[in-house]
PDB file of C-alpha atoms in Angstrom:
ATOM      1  CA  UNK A   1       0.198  -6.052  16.954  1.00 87.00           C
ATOM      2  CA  UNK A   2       0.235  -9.634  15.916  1.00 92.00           C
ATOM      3  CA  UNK A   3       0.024 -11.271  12.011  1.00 90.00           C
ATOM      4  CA  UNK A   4      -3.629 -11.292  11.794  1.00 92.00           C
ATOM      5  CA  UNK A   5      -4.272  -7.870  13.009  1.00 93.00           C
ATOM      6  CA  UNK A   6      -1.552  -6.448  11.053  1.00 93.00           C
ATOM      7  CA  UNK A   7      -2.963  -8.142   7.497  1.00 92.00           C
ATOM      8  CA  UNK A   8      -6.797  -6.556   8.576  1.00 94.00           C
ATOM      9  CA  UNK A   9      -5.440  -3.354   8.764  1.00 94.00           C
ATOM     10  CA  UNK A  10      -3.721  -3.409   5.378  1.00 94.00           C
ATOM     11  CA  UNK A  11      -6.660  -5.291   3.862  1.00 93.00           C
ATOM     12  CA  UNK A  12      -8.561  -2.054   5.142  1.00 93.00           C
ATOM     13  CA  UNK A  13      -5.969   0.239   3.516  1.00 93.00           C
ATOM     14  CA  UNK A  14      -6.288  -1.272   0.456  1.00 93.00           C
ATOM     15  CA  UNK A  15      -9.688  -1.200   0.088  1.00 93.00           C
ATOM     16  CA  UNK A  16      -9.544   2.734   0.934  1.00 94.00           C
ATOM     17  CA  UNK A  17      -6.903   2.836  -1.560  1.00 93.00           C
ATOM     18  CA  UNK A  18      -9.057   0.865  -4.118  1.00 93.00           C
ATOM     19  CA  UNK A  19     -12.060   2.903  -3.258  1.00 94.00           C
ATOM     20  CA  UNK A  20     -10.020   6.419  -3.355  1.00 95.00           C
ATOM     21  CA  UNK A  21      -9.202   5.577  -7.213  1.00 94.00           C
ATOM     22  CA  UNK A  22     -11.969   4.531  -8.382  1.00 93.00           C
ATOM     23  CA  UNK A  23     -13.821   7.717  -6.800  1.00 94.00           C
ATOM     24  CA  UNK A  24     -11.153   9.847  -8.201  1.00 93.00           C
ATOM     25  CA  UNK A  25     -12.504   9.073 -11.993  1.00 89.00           C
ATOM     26  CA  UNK A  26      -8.495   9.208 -12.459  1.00 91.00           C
ATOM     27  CA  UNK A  27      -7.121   6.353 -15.144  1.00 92.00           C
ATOM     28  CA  UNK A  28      -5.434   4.670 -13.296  1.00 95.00           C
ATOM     29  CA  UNK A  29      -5.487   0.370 -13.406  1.00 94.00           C
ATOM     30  CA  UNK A  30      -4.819  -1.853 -10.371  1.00 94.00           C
ATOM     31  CA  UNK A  31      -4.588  -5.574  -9.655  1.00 94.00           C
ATOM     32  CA  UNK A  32      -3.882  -6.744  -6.669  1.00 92.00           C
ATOM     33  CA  UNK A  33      -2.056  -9.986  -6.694  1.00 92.00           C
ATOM     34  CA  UNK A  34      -1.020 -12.187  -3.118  1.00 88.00           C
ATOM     35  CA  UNK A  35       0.375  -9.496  -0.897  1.00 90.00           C
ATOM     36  CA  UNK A  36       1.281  -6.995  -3.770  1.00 95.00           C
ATOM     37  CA  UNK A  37      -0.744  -4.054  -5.244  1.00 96.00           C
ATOM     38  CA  UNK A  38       0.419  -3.114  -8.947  1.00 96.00           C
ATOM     39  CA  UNK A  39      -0.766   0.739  -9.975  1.00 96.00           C
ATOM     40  CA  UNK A  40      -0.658   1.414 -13.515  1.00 96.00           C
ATOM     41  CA  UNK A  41      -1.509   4.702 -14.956  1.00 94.00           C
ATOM     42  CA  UNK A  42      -1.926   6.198 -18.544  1.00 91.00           C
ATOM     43  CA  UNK A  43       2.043   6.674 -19.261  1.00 92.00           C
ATOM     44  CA  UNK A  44       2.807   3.053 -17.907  1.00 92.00           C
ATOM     45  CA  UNK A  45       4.316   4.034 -15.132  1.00 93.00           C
ATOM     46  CA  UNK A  46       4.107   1.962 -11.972  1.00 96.00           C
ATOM     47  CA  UNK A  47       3.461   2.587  -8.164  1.00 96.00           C
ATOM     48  CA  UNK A  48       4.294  -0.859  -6.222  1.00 97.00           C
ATOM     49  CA  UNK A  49       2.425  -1.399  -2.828  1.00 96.00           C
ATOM     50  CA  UNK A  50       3.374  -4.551  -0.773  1.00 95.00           C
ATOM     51  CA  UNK A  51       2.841  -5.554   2.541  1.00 94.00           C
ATOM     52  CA  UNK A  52       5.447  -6.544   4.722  1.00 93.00           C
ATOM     53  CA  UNK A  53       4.525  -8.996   7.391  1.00 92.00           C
ATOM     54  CA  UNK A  54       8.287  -9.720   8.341  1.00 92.00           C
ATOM     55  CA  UNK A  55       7.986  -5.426   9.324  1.00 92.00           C
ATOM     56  CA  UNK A  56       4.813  -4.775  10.110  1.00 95.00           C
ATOM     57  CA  UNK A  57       5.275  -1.874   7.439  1.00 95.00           C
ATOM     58  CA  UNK A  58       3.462  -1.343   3.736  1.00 96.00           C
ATOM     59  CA  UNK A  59       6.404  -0.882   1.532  1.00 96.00           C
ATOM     60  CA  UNK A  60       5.785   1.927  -2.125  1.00 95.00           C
ATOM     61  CA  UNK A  61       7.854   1.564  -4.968  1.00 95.00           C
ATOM     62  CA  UNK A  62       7.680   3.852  -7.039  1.00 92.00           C
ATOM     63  CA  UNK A  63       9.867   6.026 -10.169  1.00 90.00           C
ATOM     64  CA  UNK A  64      10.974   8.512  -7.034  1.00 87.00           C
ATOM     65  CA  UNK A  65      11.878   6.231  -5.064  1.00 89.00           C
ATOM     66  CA  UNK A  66      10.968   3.615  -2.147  1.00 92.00           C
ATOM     67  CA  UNK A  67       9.006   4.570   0.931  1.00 94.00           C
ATOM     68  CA  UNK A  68       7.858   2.215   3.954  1.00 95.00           C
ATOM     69  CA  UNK A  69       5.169   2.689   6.507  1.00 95.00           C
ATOM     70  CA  UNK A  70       4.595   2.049   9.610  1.00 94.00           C
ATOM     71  CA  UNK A  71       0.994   1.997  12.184  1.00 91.00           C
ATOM     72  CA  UNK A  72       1.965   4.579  14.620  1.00 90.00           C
ATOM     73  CA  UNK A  73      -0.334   6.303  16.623  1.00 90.00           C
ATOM     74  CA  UNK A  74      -3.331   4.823  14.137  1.00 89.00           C
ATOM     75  CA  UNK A  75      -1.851   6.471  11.219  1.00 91.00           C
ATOM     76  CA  UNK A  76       0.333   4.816   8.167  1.00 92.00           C
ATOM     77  CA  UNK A  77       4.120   7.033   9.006  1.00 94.00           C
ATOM     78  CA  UNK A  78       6.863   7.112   6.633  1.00 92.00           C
ATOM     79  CA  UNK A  79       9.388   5.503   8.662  1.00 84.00           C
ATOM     80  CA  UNK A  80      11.989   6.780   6.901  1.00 81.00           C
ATOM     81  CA  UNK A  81      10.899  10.532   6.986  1.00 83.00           C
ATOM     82  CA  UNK A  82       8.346  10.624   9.427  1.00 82.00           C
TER      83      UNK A  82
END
């Protein structure tokens, strides 16, 4: 997979992500800023999603911890658990 194809898939992710919240009815903000999405929800608490073009992986920060994925087999892996 090359640069360009990698960014349309995670420009596709994030719209499903986008799309999944605001279906959900859940209250939960987002802004998505350059490369990074910011998740805020009603206790301030933050879920970080970034793309990593270096990687090829979407990275999630998060209170429990960090978690990167990877495009394998046409699904987003942990590539840390699996």
């Amino acid at each position: 997979m090359n640069d360009t194809e990698f960014h349309q898939l995670v420009d596709t992710q994030m719209q499903i992500i986008e799309e999944a919240i605001d279906d959900s009815g859940a209250d939960i903000d987002y802004e998505t800023t350059g490369n990074v999405m910011t998740l805020e929800f009603e206790d301030r608490s933050q879920i970080i999603i970034n793309r990593q073009e270096p990687m090829h992986e979407i990275w999630l920060a998060s209170k429990s911890g960090g978690f990167h994925f990877k495009l394998i087999d046409d699904q987003w892996t942990c590539s840390k658990t699996g």
